[in-house]
CSV table of C-alpha atoms in Angstrom, one decimal:
chain,number,residue,atom,x,y,z
A,160,MET,CA,-6.8,6.2,2.7
A,161,LYS,CA,-3.8,7.0,5.0
A,162,ILE,CA,-1.3,4.1,4.9
A,163,THR,CA,1.8,4.4,7.0
A,164,ALA,CA,4.9,2.1,6.4
A,165,VAL,CA,7.2,1.6,9.4
A,166,THR,CA,10.7,0.2,9.0
A,167,CYS,CA,14.1,0.0,10.6
A,168,VAL,CA,17.3,0.5,8.7
A,169,LYS,CA,21.0,0.3,9.0
A,170,ASN,CA,23.2,1.0,6.0
A,171,GLU,CA,20.5,0.6,3.3
A,172,GLY,CA,21.4,3.9,1.5
A,173,PRO,CA,21.6,2.6,-2.1
A,174,PHE,CA,18.2,0.9,-1.7
A,175,LEU,CA,16.1,3.6,0.0
A,176,LEU,CA,14.8,5.5,-3.0
A,177,GLU,CA,13.5,2.4,-4.8
A,178,TRP,CA,11.7,1.2,-1.7
A,179,ILE,CA,10.1,4.5,-1.1
A,180,ALA,CA,9.1,5.0,-4.7
A,181,PHE,CA,7.7,1.5,-5.0
A,182,ASN,CA,5.6,1.8,-1.8
A,183,ARG,CA,4.2,5.2,-3.0
A,184,LEU,CA,3.1,3.5,-6.2
A,185,ILE,CA,1.1,0.8,-4.2
A,186,GLY,CA,-0.6,3.4,-2.0
A,187,VAL,CA,1.6,4.1,1.0
A,188,THR,CA,1.1,7.7,2.0
A,189,ASP,CA,3.4,8.1,4.9
A,190,PHE,CA,6.8,6.6,6.0
A,191,LEU,CA,8.3,6.2,9.5
A,192,PHE,CA,12.0,5.3,9.4
A,193,TYR,CA,14.1,4.4,12.4
A,194,SER,CA,17.9,4.2,11.8
A,195,ASN,CA,20.9,3.3,13.8
A,196,ASP,CA,24.7,3.4,13.4
A,197,CYS,CA,24.7,4.3,9.7
A,198,THR,CA,28.0,4.8,7.8
A,199,ASP,CA,26.8,4.9,4.2
A,200,ALA,CA,24.7,8.1,4.2
A,201,THR,CA,21.4,6.3,5.0
A,202,ASP,CA,20.7,8.7,7.9
A,203,ARG,CA,21.7,11.8,6.0
A,204,LEU,CA,19.6,10.8,3.0
A,205,LEU,CA,16.6,10.2,5.3
A,206,ASP,CA,17.1,13.5,7.0
A,207,LEU,CA,17.0,15.2,3.6
A,208,LEU,CA,13.9,13.3,2.6
A,209,GLN,CA,12.3,14.4,5.9
A,210,ASP,CA,13.2,18.0,5.1
A,211,ARG,CA,11.4,17.5,1.8
A,212,GLY,CA,8.3,16.1,3.5
A,213,ILE,CA,8.6,12.7,2.0
A,214,VAL,CA,9.4,10.6,5.2
A,215,ARG,CA,9.7,10.9,8.9
A,216,HIS,CA,13.1,9.9,10.3
A,217,LEU,CA,13.9,9.1,13.9
A,218,PRO,CA,16.9,7.6,15.7
A,219,ASN,CA,16.2,4.1,16.8
A,220,PRO,CA,15.3,4.3,20.5
A,221,ALA,CA,16.7,0.9,21.4
A,222,GLU,CA,19.0,0.8,24.4
A,223,GLY,CA,20.0,-2.8,23.9
A,224,ARG,CA,20.3,-4.9,20.7
A,225,ASN,CA,16.6,-5.5,20.1
A,226,TYR,CA,16.5,-2.7,17.6
A,227,GLN,CA,13.3,-3.6,15.7
A,228,MET,CA,11.1,-4.5,18.6
A,229,GLU,CA,12.1,-1.4,20.6
A,230,ALA,CA,11.4,0.8,17.5
A,231,LEU,CA,8.0,-0.8,16.9
A,232,LYS,CA,7.1,-0.2,20.6
A,233,ALA,CA,7.9,3.4,20.2
A,234,ALA,CA,6.2,3.6,16.7
A,235,ALA,CA,2.8,2.7,18.2
A,236,HIS,CA,2.7,6.1,20.0
A,237,GLU,CA,3.8,8.2,17.0
A,238,ASP,CA,1.0,10.3,15.5
A,239,ILE,CA,2.0,9.2,12.0
A,240,VAL,CA,1.0,5.6,13.1
A,241,VAL,CA,-1.8,6.4,15.5
A,242,ASP,CA,-3.6,8.5,12.8
A,243,ALA,CA,-3.2,6.0,10.0
A,244,ASP,CA,-6.0,4.0,8.6
A,245,TRP,CA,-3.6,1.1,7.9
A,246,VAL,CA,0.0,0.3,9.1
A,247,TRP,CA,2.4,-1.7,7.0
A,248,ILE,CA,5.5,-3.0,8.9
A,249,ALA,CA,8.2,-4.3,6.5
A,250,ASP,CA,11.9,-4.1,5.7
A,251,VAL,CA,13.6,-2.3,2.8
A,252,ASP,CA,14.3,-5.6,1.0
A,253,GLU,CA,10.6,-6.6,1.0
A,254,PHE,CA,8.2,-5.5,-1.8
A,255,LEU,CA,4.5,-6.2,-1.6
A,256,ASN,CA,3.5,-7.5,-5.1
A,257,ILE,CA,-0.2,-7.1,-5.4
A,258,HIS,CA,-2.1,-9.1,-8.0
A,259,ALA,CA,-5.6,-7.8,-7.3
A,260,GLY,CA,-7.4,-4.9,-9.1
A,261,ASP,CA,-5.1,-2.0,-9.9
A,262,HIS,CA,-2.2,-3.6,-7.9
A,263,THR,CA,-2.5,-1.2,-5.0
A,264,ILE,CA,-3.0,-1.7,-1.2
A,265,PRO,CA,-6.5,-0.3,-1.3
A,266,ALA,CA,-7.4,-2.8,-4.1
A,267,LEU,CA,-5.9,-5.7,-2.0
A,268,ILE,CA,-7.9,-4.6,1.1
A,269,GLU,CA,-11.1,-4.5,-1.0
A,270,ALA,CA,-10.4,-7.9,-2.5
A,271,CYS,CA,-9.8,-9.4,1.0
A,272,GLY,CA,-13.2,-8.0,2.2
A,273,ASN,CA,-11.7,-5.2,4.3
A,274,PRO,CA,-10.5,-7.3,7.3
A,275,GLN,CA,-8.6,-5.9,10.3
A,276,ALA,CA,-5.4,-7.6,9.3
A,277,ILE,CA,-4.0,-9.2,6.1
A,278,SER,CA,-0.9,-11.4,6.4
A,279,LEU,CA,1.1,-11.8,3.2
A,280,SER,CA,3.4,-14.8,2.6
A,281,PHE,CA,7.1,-14.4,1.8
A,282,GLN,CA,8.6,-15.4,-1.5
A,283,PHE,CA,12.4,-15.4,-1.3
A,284,PHE,CA,14.2,-14.3,-4.4
A,285,ALA,CA,17.5,-15.9,-5.2
A,286,ASN,CA,20.9,-14.2,-5.9
A,287,ASP,CA,20.9,-16.4,-9.1
A,288,GLY,CA,24.6,-16.0,-9.7
A,289,ILE,CA,24.6,-12.1,-9.7
A,290,GLU,CA,27.9,-11.0,-8.2
A,291,ASP,CA,28.2,-7.3,-9.0
A,292,PHE,CA,26.2,-4.6,-7.2
A,293,GLU,CA,24.4,-2.4,-9.8
A,294,ASP,CA,22.5,0.8,-9.1
A,295,LYS,CA,19.3,-0.2,-10.7
A,296,PRO,CA,16.0,-1.5,-9.4
A,297,VAL,CA,16.3,-4.7,-7.3
A,298,ILE,CA,12.9,-5.9,-8.6
A,299,GLN,CA,14.3,-5.7,-12.1
A,300,GLN,CA,17.5,-7.7,-11.4
A,301,PHE,CA,16.3,-10.6,-9.4
A,302,THR,CA,13.6,-12.8,-10.9
A,303,ARG,CA,14.1,-16.3,-9.6
A,304,SER,CA,12.8,-17.9,-6.4
A,305,HIS,CA,12.0,-21.1,-4.7
A,306,ASN,CA,8.7,-22.8,-5.5
A,307,PRO,CA,6.4,-20.4,-3.7
A,308,ASP,CA,4.5,-23.2,-2.1
A,309,LEU,CA,7.6,-24.7,-0.5
A,310,TRP,CA,10.5,-23.1,1.2
A,311,GLY,CA,13.5,-24.3,3.3
A,312,GLY,CA,12.1,-27.9,3.5
A,313,GLU,CA,8.7,-26.7,4.8
A,314,SER,CA,5.3,-25.9,3.4
A,315,ALA,CA,5.0,-22.9,5.8
A,316,ALA,CA,6.5,-19.5,5.0
A,317,GLU,CA,6.9,-16.4,7.1
A,318,VAL,CA,4.5,-13.4,6.6
A,319,LYS,CA,4.3,-9.7,7.1
A,320,THR,CA,1.1,-8.0,8.0
A,321,LEU,CA,-1.1,-5.0,7.0
A,322,ILE,CA,-2.9,-3.8,10.1
A,323,ARG,CA,-6.1,-1.8,10.2
A,324,SER,CA,-6.4,1.0,12.7
A,325,ASP,CA,-9.2,-0.7,14.8
A,326,PHE,CA,-7.2,-3.9,15.3
A,327,PRO,CA,-7.4,-4.7,19.0
A,328,LEU,CA,-3.7,-4.2,19.4
A,329,GLN,CA,-1.6,-5.3,22.4
A,330,TYR,CA,1.6,-4.7,20.5
A,331,TYR,CA,3.2,-4.8,17.0
A,332,GLY,CA,5.4,-7.7,16.1
A,333,ALA,CA,7.8,-7.5,13.2
A,334,HIS,CA,5.8,-10.2,11.3
A,335,ARG,CA,2.3,-9.8,12.8
A,336,PRO,CA,0.4,-7.9,15.5
A,337,PHE,CA,-0.7,-9.5,18.7
A,338,PHE,CA,-3.9,-9.0,20.7
A,339,ARG,CA,-4.6,-9.8,24.3
A,340,LYS,CA,-4.8,-13.6,25.0
A,341,LYS,CA,-8.0,-13.2,27.1
A,342,LEU,CA,-9.8,-11.2,24.4
A,343,PRO,CA,-13.3,-12.8,24.0
A,344,PRO,CA,-13.7,-14.7,20.8
A,345,LYS,CA,-16.4,-12.4,19.5
A,346,LYS,CA,-14.0,-9.4,19.8
A,347,ARG,CA,-11.1,-11.1,18.0
A,348,PRO,CA,-10.2,-9.3,14.8
A,349,SER,CA,-11.1,-10.4,11.3
A,350,TRP,CA,-7.9,-11.5,9.6
A,351,THR,CA,-7.1,-13.0,6.2
A,352,ASP,CA,-4.2,-14.3,4.2
A,353,GLY,CA,-3.1,-13.0,0.8
A,354,SER,CA,-6.0,-14.9,-0.8
A,355,GLY,CA,-8.7,-13.3,1.3
A,356,ARG,CA,-9.2,-16.5,3.4
A,357,ASP,CA,-9.4,-16.5,7.2
A,358,VAL,CA,-6.0,-17.2,8.7
A,359,GLN,CA,-5.7,-20.4,10.7
A,360,HIS,CA,-7.0,-20.1,14.2
A,361,ARG,CA,-3.8,-21.2,15.9
A,362,PHE,CA,-1.9,-18.6,14.0
A,363,LYS,CA,-4.4,-15.9,14.8
A,364,VAL,CA,-4.3,-16.5,18.6
A,365,ALA,CA,-0.5,-17.3,18.6
A,366,ALA,CA,-1.1,-20.7,20.1
A,367,ASN,CA,1.5,-22.6,18.1
A,368,PRO,CA,5.1,-21.4,19.0
A,369,ARG,CA,6.4,-22.9,15.7
A,370,ARG,CA,3.8,-21.0,13.6
A,371,ILE,CA,3.5,-17.7,15.4
A,372,ARG,CA,4.7,-15.8,12.4
A,373,LYS,CA,4.1,-18.2,9.5
A,374,PHE,CA,1.5,-20.5,8.0
A,375,PRO,CA,1.3,-22.8,4.9
A,376,ALA,CA,1.9,-20.8,1.7
A,377,ARG,CA,0.0,-22.9,-0.7
A,378,GLY,CA,-3.1,-21.2,-1.8
A,379,ALA,CA,-2.3,-18.1,0.3
A,380,ARG,CA,-1.0,-15.8,-2.5
A,381,ASP,CA,-3.9,-15.3,-5.0
A,382,LEU,CA,-4.2,-11.6,-4.3
A,383,ALA,CA,-0.7,-10.7,-3.2
A,384,THR,CA,2.8,-12.0,-2.5
A,385,LEU,CA,5.6,-10.5,-0.4
A,386,ASN,CA,8.7,-10.5,-2.6
A,387,HIS,CA,11.7,-10.7,-0.3
A,388,TYR,CA,15.1,-9.9,-1.7
A,389,ALA,CA,17.2,-10.9,1.3
A,390,LEU,CA,20.4,-11.7,-0.7
A,391,ARG,CA,20.5,-9.2,-3.6
A,392,SER,CA,24.0,-9.3,-5.3
A,393,LEU,CA,27.0,-11.1,-3.8
A,394,ASP,CA,28.6,-7.7,-3.3
A,395,SER,CA,25.7,-6.4,-1.3
A,396,TYR,CA,25.4,-9.6,0.7
A,397,LEU,CA,29.0,-9.3,1.8
A,398,VAL,CA,28.3,-5.7,2.9
A,399,LYS,CA,25.2,-6.8,4.7
A,400,ASN,CA,27.2,-9.3,6.7
A,401,ASP,CA,29.4,-6.4,8.0
A,402,ARG,CA,26.4,-4.5,9.4
A,403,GLY,CA,26.7,-6.0,12.9
A,404,ASP,CA,29.8,-6.3,15.1
A,405,VAL,CA,31.2,-9.0,12.8
A,406,ASN,CA,34.5,-10.5,13.5
A,407,ARG,CA,34.9,-13.6,11.4
A,408,GLU,CA,38.5,-14.4,11.9
A,409,HIS,CA,39.1,-17.9,13.2
A,410,ARG,CA,35.3,-18.6,12.9
A,411,ASN,CA,33.7,-20.7,10.2
A,412,PHE,CA,31.1,-18.9,8.1
A,413,ASP,CA,27.6,-20.5,8.1
A,414,ASP,CA,26.1,-20.3,4.6
A,415,SER,CA,22.7,-21.8,5.5
A,416,TYR,CA,20.9,-18.4,5.5
A,417,TRP,CA,22.2,-17.8,1.9
A,418,ARG,CA,21.4,-21.3,0.7
A,419,ASP,CA,17.9,-21.3,2.2
A,420,ARG,CA,17.1,-18.2,0.2
A,421,ASN,CA,19.1,-18.9,-3.0
A,422,ASP,CA,16.9,-21.5,-4.6
A,423,PRO,CA,16.3,-20.4,-8.2
A,424,ALA,CA,13.9,-23.1,-9.2
A,425,TRP,CA,11.0,-20.7,-10.1
A,426,GLN,CA,10.9,-17.6,-12.3
A,427,ASP,CA,8.4,-14.9,-11.4
A,428,LEU,CA,8.4,-11.7,-13.4
A,429,SER,CA,5.0,-10.5,-12.1
A,430,ILE,CA,6.3,-7.6,-10.0
A,431,GLN,CA,7.9,-6.1,-13.1
A,432,ARG,CA,4.4,-4.7,-14.0
A,433,TYR,CA,5.4,-1.8,-11.7
A,434,LEU,CA,8.8,-1.1,-13.4
A,435,PRO,CA,7.7,1.7,-15.9
A,436,ASP,CA,6.0,3.7,-13.1
A,437,LEU,CA,8.8,2.9,-10.7
A,438,GLU,CA,11.4,4.2,-13.0
A,439,ARG,CA,9.5,7.4,-13.5
A,440,GLU,CA,9.0,7.9,-9.7
A,441,LEU,CA,12.7,7.2,-9.1
A,442,ALA,CA,13.6,9.8,-11.8
A,443,THR,CA,11.4,12.3,-10.1
A,444,LEU,CA,13.0,11.8,-6.7
A,445,LYS,CA,16.5,11.9,-8.1
A,446,SER,CA,15.7,15.1,-10.1
A,447,ASP,CA,16.1,16.9,-6.8
A,448,PRO,CA,19.9,17.6,-7.0
A,449,GLU,CA,20.5,17.1,-3.3
A,450,ILE,CA,18.6,13.8,-3.1
A,451,GLY,CA,20.3,12.6,-6.3
A,452,ALA,CA,23.8,13.5,-4.9
A,453,LEU,CA,23.2,11.8,-1.6
A,454,HIS,CA,21.9,8.7,-3.3
A,455,ASP,CA,25.0,8.6,-5.5
A,456,GLU,CA,27.2,9.0,-2.4
A,457,ALA,CA,25.4,6.1,-0.7
A,458,VAL,CA,26.1,4.0,-3.8
A,459,ALA,CA,29.8,5.0,-3.8
A,460,LEU,CA,30.1,4.2,-0.1
A,461,HIS,CA,28.5,0.8,-0.6
A,462,ARG,CA,31.0,-0.1,-3.3
A,463,ALA,CA,33.9,1.2,-1.2
A,464,LYS,CA,32.8,-1.0,1.7
A,465,ARG,CA,32.8,-4.0,-0.5
A,466,ASP,CA,36.3,-3.2,-1.7
A,467,GLU,CA,37.4,-2.7,1.9
A,468,LEU,CA,35.9,-6.0,3.0
A,469,LEU,CA,37.5,-8.0,0.1
A,470,LYS,CA,41.0,-6.9,1.3
A,471,MET,CA,40.4,-9.2,4.3
A,472,ALA,CA,41.0,-13.0,4.0
A,473,GLU,CA,37.9,-13.9,5.9
A,474,TYR,CA,35.6,-12.0,3.4
A,475,GLN,CA,37.5,-13.4,0.5
A,476,ALA,CA,36.8,-16.9,1.9
A,477,MET,CA,33.2,-16.0,2.5
A,478,ARG,CA,32.8,-14.8,-1.1
A,479,ASP,CA,34.4,-18.0,-2.5
A,480,GLN,CA,32.2,-20.2,-0.2
A,481,LEU,CA,29.1,-18.5,-1.4
A,482,ARG,CA,30.1,-18.7,-5.1
A,483,ALA,CA,30.6,-22.5,-4.7
A,484,ALA,CA,27.6,-23.1,-2.5
A,485,SER,CA,24.9,-25.5,-3.8
A,486,THR,CA,21.6,-23.8,-4.8
A,487,LEU,CA,19.7,-26.6,-3.2
A,488,PRO,CA,18.4,-25.6,0.3
A,489,PRO,CA,20.2,-27.7,2.9
A,490,ALA,CA,17.0,-29.5,4.0
A,491,GLU,CA,16.2,-30.4,0.4
A,492,GLU,CA,19.7,-31.6,-0.3
A,493,LYS,CA,19.7,-33.8,2.7
A,494,LEU,CA,16.4,-35.3,1.7
A,495,LEU,CA,17.7,-36.0,-1.9
A,496,GLN,CA,20.8,-37.6,-0.4
A,497,ARG,CA,18.7,-39.9,1.9
A,498,LEU,CA,16.7,-40.9,-1.2
A,499,GLY,CA,19.8,-41.6,-3.2
A,500,LEU,CA,18.9,-39.0,-5.8
A,501,THR,CA,22.1,-36.9,-5.7
A,502,ALA,CA,25.7,-37.8,-6.7
């Protein structure tokens, strides 16, 4: 089975090898990376991996700021995508944790009945007080999340989607594919959630603007969950906030993104079933002296960027604000306050 993963990156150098190694373990056979404006060796590492035949690496074709959608539009015409049996569109901080069969994508597809699309619900993993960046697997370090059935004050969670080659595609979205609105009902694709159940009709036809890319998470994760490590360490989150054209001087920092994803109420170690094989796969990749050296350079540049940022008062203030922030999501905290259940 030919499974192509498509992703867009900017300054993800320290995390590339883990994501590639993990996805190879679960059955991804091909990788299409788009990168833009990298300063941490991400692009050079991807070029080297392309030379080794491990990935395909292209510059992001976006002419404006809509980097992901422009890249996905271009990806639909690349042979590595056109010739794939399945396409998996995800980010480098997202790991597909498969509970079915031998814990691979083919096993998930079989358990879901081989539909034309499978949408997997996010589970956001908290920072859980980890401040220092460490060069070891993300899936090993971060083990706590929100209650998987509830997130950010809602029962609905966002999804990412595996897409079969015969899906009647109009265009790829970052979270789910879209088909023509006038497609006759009998020609609409078969489409399940991560428990093999049919997705909700209004999600499938994109009829509900509020739920175009999400649906209720309860009961939707029996066969697979999408672990999302959006925060990682505090060090890495500070670096992540510098990836755009950030100028935080004289502007208050909004910590709601952090707080929504930093709920440590639930411990989930299930993805660590992959760790022994992941560590072996990583060791194999790093045994190539040039790959190992570029990975180490990316790690050093990541730490250097953190040090550079923390010389600035605005990033010191951001760090202190995040350290002190409540681990209750804002919506949950407001509800508890209304009920008189907090001090």
